[in-house]
Structure formats: C-alpha cells, structure tokens
N, CA, C and O of each residue as an XYZ file, in Angstrom:
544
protein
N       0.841     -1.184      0.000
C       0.000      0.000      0.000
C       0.886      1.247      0.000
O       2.033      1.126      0.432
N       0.488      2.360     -0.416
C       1.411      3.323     -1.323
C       1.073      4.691      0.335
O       0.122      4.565      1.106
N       1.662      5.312      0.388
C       1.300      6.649      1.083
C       1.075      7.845      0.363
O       0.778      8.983      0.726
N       1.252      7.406     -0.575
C       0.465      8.795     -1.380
C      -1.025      9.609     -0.774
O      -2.193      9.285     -0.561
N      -0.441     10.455     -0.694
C      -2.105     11.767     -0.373
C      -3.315     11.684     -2.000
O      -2.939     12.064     -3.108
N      -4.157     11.340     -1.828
C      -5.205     10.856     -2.472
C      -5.741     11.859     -2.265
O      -5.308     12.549     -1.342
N      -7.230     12.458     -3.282
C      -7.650     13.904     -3.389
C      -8.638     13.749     -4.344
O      -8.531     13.036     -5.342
N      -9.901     14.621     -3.945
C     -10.786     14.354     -4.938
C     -11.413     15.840     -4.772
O     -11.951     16.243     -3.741
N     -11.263     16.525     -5.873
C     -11.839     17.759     -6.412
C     -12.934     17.800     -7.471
O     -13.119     17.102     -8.468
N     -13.662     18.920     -6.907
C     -14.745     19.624     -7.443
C     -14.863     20.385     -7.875
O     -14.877     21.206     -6.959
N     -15.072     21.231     -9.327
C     -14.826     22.327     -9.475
C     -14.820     22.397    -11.216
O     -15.026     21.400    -11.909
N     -14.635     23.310    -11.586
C     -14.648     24.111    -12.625
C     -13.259     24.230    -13.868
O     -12.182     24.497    -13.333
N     -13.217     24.087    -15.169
C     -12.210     23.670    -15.860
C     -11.769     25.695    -15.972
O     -12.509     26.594    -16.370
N     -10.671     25.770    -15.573
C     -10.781     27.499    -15.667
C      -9.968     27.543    -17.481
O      -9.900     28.706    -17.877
N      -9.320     26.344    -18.665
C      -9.323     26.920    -19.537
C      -8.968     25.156    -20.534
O      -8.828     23.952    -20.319
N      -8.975     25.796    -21.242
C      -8.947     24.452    -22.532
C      -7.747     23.422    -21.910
O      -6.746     23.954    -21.432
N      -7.830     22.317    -21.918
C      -6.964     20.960    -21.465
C      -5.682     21.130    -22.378
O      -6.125     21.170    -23.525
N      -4.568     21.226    -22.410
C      -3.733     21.115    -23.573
C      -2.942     19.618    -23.168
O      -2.807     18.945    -22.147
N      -2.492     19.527    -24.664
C      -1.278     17.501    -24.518
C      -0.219     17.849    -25.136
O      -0.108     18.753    -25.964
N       0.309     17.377    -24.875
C       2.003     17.073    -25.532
C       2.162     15.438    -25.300
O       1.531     14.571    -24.695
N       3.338     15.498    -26.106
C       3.812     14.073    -25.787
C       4.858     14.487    -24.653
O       5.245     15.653    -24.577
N       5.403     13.277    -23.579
C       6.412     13.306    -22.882
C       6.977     11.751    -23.144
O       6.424     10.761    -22.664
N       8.225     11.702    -24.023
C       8.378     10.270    -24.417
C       8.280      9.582    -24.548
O       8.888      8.601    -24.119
N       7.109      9.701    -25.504
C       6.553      8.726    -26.598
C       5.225      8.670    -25.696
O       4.250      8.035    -26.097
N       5.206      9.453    -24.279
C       3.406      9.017    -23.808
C       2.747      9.996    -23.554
O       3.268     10.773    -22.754
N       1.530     10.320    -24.042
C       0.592     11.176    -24.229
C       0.496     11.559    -22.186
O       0.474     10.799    -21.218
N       0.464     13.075    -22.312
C       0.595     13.780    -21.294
C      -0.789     15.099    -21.745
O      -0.723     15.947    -22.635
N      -2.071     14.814    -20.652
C      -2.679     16.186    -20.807
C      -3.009     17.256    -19.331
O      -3.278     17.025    -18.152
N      -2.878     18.091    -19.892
C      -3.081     19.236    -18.473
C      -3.887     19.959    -18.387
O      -4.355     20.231    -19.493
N      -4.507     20.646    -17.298
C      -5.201     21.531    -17.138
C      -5.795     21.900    -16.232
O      -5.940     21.127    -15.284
N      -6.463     23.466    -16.182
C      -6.335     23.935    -14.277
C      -7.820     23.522    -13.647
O      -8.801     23.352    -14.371
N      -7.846     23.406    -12.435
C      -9.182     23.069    -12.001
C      -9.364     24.148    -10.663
O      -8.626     24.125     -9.678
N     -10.582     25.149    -10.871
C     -10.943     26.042     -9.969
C     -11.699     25.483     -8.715
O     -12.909     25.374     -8.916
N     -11.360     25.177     -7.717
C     -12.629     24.926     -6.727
C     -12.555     26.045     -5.746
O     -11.550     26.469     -5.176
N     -14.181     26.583     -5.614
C     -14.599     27.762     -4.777
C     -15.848     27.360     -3.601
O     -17.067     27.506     -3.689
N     -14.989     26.787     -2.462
C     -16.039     26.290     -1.254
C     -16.996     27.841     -1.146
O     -16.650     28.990     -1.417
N     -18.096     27.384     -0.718
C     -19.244     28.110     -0.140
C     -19.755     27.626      1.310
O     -20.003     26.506      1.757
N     -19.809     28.842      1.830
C     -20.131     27.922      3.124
C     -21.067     29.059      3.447
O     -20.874     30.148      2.908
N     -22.086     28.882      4.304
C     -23.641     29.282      5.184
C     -23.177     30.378      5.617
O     -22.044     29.900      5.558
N     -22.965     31.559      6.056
C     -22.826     32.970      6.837
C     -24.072     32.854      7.794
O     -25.231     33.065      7.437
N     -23.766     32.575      8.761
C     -25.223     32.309      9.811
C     -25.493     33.639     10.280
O     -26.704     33.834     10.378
N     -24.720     34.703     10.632
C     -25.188     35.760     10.718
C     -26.111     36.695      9.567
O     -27.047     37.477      9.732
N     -25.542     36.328      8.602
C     -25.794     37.159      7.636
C     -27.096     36.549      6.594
O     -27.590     37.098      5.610
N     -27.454     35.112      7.263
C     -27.994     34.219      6.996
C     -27.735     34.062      5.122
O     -28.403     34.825      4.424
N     -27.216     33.527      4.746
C     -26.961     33.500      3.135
C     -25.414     32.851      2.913
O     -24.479     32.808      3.713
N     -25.475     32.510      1.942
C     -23.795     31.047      1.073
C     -23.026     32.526      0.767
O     -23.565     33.563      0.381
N     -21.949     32.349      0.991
C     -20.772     33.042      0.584
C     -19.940     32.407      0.110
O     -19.790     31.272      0.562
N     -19.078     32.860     -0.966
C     -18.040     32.003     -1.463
C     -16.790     32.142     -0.967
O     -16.288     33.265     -0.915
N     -16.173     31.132     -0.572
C     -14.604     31.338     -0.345
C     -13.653     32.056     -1.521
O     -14.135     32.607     -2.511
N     -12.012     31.943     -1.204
C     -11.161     32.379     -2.326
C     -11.120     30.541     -2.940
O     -11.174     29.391     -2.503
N     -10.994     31.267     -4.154
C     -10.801     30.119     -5.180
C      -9.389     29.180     -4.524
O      -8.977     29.477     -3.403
N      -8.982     28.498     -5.005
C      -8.635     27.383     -5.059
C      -8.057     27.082     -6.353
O      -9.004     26.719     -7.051
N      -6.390     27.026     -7.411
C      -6.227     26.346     -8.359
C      -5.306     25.321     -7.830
O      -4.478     25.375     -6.921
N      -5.717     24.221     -8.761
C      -5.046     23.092     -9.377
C      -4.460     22.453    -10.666
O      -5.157     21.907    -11.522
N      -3.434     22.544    -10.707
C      -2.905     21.783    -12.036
C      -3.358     20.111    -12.122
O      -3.071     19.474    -11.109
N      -3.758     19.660    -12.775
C      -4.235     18.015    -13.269
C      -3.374     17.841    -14.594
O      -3.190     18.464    -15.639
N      -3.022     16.875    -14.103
C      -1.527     16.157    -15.416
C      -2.704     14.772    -15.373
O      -3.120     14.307    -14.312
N      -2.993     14.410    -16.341
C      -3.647     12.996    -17.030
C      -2.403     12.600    -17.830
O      -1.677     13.476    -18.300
N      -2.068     10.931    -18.041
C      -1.582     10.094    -18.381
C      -2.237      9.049    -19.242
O      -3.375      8.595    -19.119
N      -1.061      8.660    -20.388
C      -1.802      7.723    -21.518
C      -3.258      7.939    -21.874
O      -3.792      9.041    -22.000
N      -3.966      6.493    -22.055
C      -5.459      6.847    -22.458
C      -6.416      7.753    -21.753
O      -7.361      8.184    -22.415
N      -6.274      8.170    -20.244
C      -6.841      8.787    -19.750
C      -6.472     10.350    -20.158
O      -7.490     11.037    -20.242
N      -5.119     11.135    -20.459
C      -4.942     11.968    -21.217
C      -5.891     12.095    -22.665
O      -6.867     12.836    -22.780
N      -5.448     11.345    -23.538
C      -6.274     11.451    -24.483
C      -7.808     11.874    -24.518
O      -8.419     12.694    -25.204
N      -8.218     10.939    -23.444
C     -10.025     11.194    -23.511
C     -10.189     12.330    -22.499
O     -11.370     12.444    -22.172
N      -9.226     13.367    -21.791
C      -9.689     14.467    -21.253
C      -9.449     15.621    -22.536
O     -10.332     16.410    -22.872
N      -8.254     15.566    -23.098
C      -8.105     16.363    -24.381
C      -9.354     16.301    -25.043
O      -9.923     17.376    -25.230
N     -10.122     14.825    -25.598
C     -10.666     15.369    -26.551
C     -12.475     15.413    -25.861
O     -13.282     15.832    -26.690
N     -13.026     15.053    -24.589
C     -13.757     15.285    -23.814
C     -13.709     16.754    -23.129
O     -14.845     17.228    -23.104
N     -12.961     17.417    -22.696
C     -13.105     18.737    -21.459
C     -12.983     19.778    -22.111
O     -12.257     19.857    -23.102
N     -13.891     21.019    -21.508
C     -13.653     22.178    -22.501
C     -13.662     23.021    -21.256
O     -13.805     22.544    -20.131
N     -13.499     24.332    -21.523
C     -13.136     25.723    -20.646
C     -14.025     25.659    -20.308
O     -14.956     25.485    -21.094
N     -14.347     25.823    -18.208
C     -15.884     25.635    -17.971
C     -16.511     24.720    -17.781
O     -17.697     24.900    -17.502
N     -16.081     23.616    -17.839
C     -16.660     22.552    -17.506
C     -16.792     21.735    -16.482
O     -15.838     20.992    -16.247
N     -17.927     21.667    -15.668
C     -18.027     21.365    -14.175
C     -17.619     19.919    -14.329
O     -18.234     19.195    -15.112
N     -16.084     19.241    -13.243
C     -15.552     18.076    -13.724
C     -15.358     17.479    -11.860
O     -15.389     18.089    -10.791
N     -15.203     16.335    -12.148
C     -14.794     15.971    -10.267
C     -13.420     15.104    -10.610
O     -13.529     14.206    -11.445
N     -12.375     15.300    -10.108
C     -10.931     14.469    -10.320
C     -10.338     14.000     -9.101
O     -10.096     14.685     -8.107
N     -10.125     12.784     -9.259
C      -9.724     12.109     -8.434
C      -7.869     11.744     -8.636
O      -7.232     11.796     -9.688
N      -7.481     11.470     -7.585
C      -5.701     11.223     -8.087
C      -4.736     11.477     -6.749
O      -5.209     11.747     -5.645
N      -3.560     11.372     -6.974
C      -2.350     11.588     -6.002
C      -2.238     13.134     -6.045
O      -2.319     13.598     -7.183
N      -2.119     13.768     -5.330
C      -1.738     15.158     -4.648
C      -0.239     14.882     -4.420
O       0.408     14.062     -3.768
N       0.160     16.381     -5.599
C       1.995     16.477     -5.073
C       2.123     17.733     -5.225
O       1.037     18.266     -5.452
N       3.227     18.629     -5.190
C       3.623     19.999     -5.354
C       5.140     19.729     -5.501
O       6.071     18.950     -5.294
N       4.634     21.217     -6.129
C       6.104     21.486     -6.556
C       6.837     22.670     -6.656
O       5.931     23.503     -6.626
N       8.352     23.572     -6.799
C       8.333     24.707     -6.331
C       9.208     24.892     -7.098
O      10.031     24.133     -7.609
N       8.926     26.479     -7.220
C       9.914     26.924     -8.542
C       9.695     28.251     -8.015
O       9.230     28.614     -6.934
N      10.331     29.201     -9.474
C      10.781     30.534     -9.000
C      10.426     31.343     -9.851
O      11.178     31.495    -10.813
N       8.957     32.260     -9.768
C       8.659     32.626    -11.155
C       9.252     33.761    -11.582
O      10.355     33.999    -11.091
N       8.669     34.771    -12.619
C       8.885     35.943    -12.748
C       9.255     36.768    -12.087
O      10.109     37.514    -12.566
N       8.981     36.904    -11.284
C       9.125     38.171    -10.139
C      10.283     37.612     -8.939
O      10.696     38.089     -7.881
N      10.538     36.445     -9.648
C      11.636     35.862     -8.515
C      11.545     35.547     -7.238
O      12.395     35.702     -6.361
N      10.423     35.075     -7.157
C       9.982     34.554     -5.684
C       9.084     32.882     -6.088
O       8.470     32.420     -7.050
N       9.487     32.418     -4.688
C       9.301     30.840     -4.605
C       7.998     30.609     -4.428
O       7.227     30.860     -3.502
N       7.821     29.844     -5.959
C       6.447     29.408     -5.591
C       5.611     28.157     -5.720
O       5.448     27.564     -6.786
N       4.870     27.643     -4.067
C       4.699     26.502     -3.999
C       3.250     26.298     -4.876
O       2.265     26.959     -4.551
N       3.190     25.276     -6.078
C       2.376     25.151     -6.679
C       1.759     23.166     -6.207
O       2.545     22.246     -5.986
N       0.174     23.053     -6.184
C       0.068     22.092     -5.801
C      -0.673     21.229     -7.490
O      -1.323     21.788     -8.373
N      -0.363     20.168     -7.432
C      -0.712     19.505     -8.697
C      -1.595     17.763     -8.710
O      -1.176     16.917     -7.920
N      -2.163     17.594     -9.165
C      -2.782     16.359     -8.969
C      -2.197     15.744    -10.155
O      -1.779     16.362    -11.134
N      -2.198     14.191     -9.957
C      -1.571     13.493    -10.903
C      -2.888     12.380    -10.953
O      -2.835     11.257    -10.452
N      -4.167     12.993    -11.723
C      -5.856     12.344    -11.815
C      -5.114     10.745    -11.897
O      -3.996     10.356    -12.234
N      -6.369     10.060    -11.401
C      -6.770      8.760    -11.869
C      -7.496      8.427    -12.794
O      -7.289      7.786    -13.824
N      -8.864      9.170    -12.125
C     -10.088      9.421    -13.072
C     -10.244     10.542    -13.043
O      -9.728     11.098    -12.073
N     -10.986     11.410    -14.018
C     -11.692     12.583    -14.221
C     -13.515     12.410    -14.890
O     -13.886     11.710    -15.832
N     -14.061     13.002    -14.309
C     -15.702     13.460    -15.290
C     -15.964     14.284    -14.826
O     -15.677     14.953    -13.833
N     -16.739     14.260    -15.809
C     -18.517     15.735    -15.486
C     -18.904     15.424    -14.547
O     -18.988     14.226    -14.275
N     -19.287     16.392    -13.698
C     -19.968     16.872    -12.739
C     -21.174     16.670    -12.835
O     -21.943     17.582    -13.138
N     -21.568     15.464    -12.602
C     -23.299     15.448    -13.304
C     -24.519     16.055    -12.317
O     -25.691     15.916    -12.667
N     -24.220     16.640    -11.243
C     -24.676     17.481    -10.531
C     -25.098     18.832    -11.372
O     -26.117     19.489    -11.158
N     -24.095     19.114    -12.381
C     -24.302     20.759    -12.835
C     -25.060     20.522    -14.050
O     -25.719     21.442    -14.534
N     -25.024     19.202    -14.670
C     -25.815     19.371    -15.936
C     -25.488     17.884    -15.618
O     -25.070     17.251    -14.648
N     -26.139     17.451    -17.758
C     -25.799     16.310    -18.228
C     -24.689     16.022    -19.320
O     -24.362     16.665    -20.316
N     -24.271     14.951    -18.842
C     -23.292     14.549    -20.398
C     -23.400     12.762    -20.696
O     -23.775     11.763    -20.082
N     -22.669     13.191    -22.369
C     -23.328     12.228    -23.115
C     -21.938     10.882    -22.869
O     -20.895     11.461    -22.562
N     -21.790      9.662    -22.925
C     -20.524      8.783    -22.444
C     -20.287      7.926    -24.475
O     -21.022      7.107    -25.025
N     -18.950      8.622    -25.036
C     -19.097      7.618    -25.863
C     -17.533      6.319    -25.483
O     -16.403      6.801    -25.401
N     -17.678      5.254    -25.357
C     -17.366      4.052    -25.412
C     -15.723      4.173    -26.277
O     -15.666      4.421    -27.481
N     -14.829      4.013    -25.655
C     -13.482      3.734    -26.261
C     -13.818      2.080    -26.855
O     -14.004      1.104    -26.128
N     -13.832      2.088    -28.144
C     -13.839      0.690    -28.338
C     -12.546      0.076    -28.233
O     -13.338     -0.864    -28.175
N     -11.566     -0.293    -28.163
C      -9.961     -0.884    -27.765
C      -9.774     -1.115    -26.540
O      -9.454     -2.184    -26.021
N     -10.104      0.577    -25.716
C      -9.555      0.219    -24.838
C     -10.565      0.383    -23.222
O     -10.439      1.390    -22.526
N     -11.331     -0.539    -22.909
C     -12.283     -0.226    -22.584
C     -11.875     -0.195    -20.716
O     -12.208      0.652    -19.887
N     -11.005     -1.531    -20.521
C     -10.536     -1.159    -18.885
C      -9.307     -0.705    -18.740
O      -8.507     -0.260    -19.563
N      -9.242     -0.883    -17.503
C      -7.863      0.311    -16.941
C      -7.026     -0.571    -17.258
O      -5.918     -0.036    -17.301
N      -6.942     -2.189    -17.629
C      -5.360     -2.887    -18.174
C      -5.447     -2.468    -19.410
O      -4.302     -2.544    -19.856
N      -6.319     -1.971    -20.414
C      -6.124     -1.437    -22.153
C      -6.657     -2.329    -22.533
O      -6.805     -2.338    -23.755
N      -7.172     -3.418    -21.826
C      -7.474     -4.923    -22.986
C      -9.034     -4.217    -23.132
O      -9.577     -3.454    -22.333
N      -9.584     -4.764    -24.491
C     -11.267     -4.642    -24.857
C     -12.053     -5.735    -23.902
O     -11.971     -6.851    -23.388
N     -13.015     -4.367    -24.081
C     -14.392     -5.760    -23.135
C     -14.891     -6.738    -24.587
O     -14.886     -6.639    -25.814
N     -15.189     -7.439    -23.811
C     -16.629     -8.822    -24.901
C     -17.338     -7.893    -25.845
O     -17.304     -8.191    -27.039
N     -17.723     -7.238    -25.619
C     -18.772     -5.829    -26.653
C     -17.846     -5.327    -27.147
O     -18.049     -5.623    -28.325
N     -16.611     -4.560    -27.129
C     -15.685     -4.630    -28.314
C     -15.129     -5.212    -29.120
O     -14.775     -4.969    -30.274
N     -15.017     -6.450    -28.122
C     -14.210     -7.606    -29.572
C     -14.743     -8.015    -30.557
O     -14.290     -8.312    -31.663
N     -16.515     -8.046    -29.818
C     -17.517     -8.955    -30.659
C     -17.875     -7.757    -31.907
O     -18.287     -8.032    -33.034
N     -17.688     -6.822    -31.544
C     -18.166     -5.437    -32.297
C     -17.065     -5.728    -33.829
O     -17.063     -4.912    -34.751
C-alpha cells in the first residue's frame, strides 16, 4: 500500500486541457478552480470562499479522452495523487504550486448532463477490450 495523499476535487475547468507528448506518452493538463461556499449564519446567506487552483496532469489513455472530452468551464470531479512542486517565477519569488496526478476525471453530473461515448480498444484500466468490443 502506497502513502500517497489521495484527493478528490470539485470544481470548474478554468481553460482548454492542452497535450504534448512526454516520451513517446501522451501527457494532458489543465487547471481546475474549486470555490467552497459555506452558510454565513449571521448574515444568513452562502458566501463564497477564495478560489482554489489546481494543475491536473492525465496520463496515456486517460490523457487522451480528457483532451478530446473537457472544454473551458466545464463542471468536472478528479480524483488522483496530490503532489507539489516549487519553482521561482517571474518576479523571482518561490512558488509553492500544488498539482494532482488524476486517476479518473468526469462531469460533474450534478451541474448538468453529459453524453458517455465508449473507447472501443480500450475499454478497462489494463487497455485490454471488453466482450462488446471484440464482438463489435
């Protein structure tokens, strides 16, 4: 059993998924906004917290089907390992950035609906086809 910090976010695609390859394996990214709301009992009414970003790095087939599935805006829930990392931007100061490395990703089917189309090849998480693909 692994100690990895495990993490499951809610929230909002703040801009288009982009991929590259990273040697020879499909790598896709992209930021995820989550903005808790919580009750103001005095004030009786939801207030929103400060946002919240996240970087999400998807791997192999699961890259692929967020590239060509996720668009800017799109209410998504991601699941995965939580890591960070630190660098030194522009302005020359250290900055700790936190990043998920997804397992799974979807729609938020809370905020709307979406439609599921079927990877025929590669249908489980080992890549092998189900019975309904082969037979297909």
């Amino acid at each position: 059993m692994s100690n990895d910090t495990m993490v499951t976010l809610q929230g909002w695609l703040g801009g288009d998924p982009t991929g590259r390859d990273a040697g020879g394996v499909p790598v896709t990214h992209f930021r995820v906004g989550c903005t808790p709301r919580r009750f103001h009992r005095q004030r009786e009414e939801w207030v929103d917290g400060e946002t919240q970003w996240y970087t999400v790095n998807a791997w192999r087939t699961l890259a692929e089907h967020c590239l060509r599935s996720l668009r800017r805006g799109d209410p998504v829930v991601v699941h995965g390992r939580l890591t960070h990392r630190t660098y030194v931007n522009k302005a020359n100061t250290e900055v700790l950035a936190l990043e998920v490395e997804a397992i799974t990703v979807g729609h938020d089917l809370t905020r709307g609906c979406s439609a599921f189309s079927r990877s025929p090849l590669r249908d489980r998480a080992d890549g092998s086809a189900t019975p309904e693909a082969t037979a297909a």
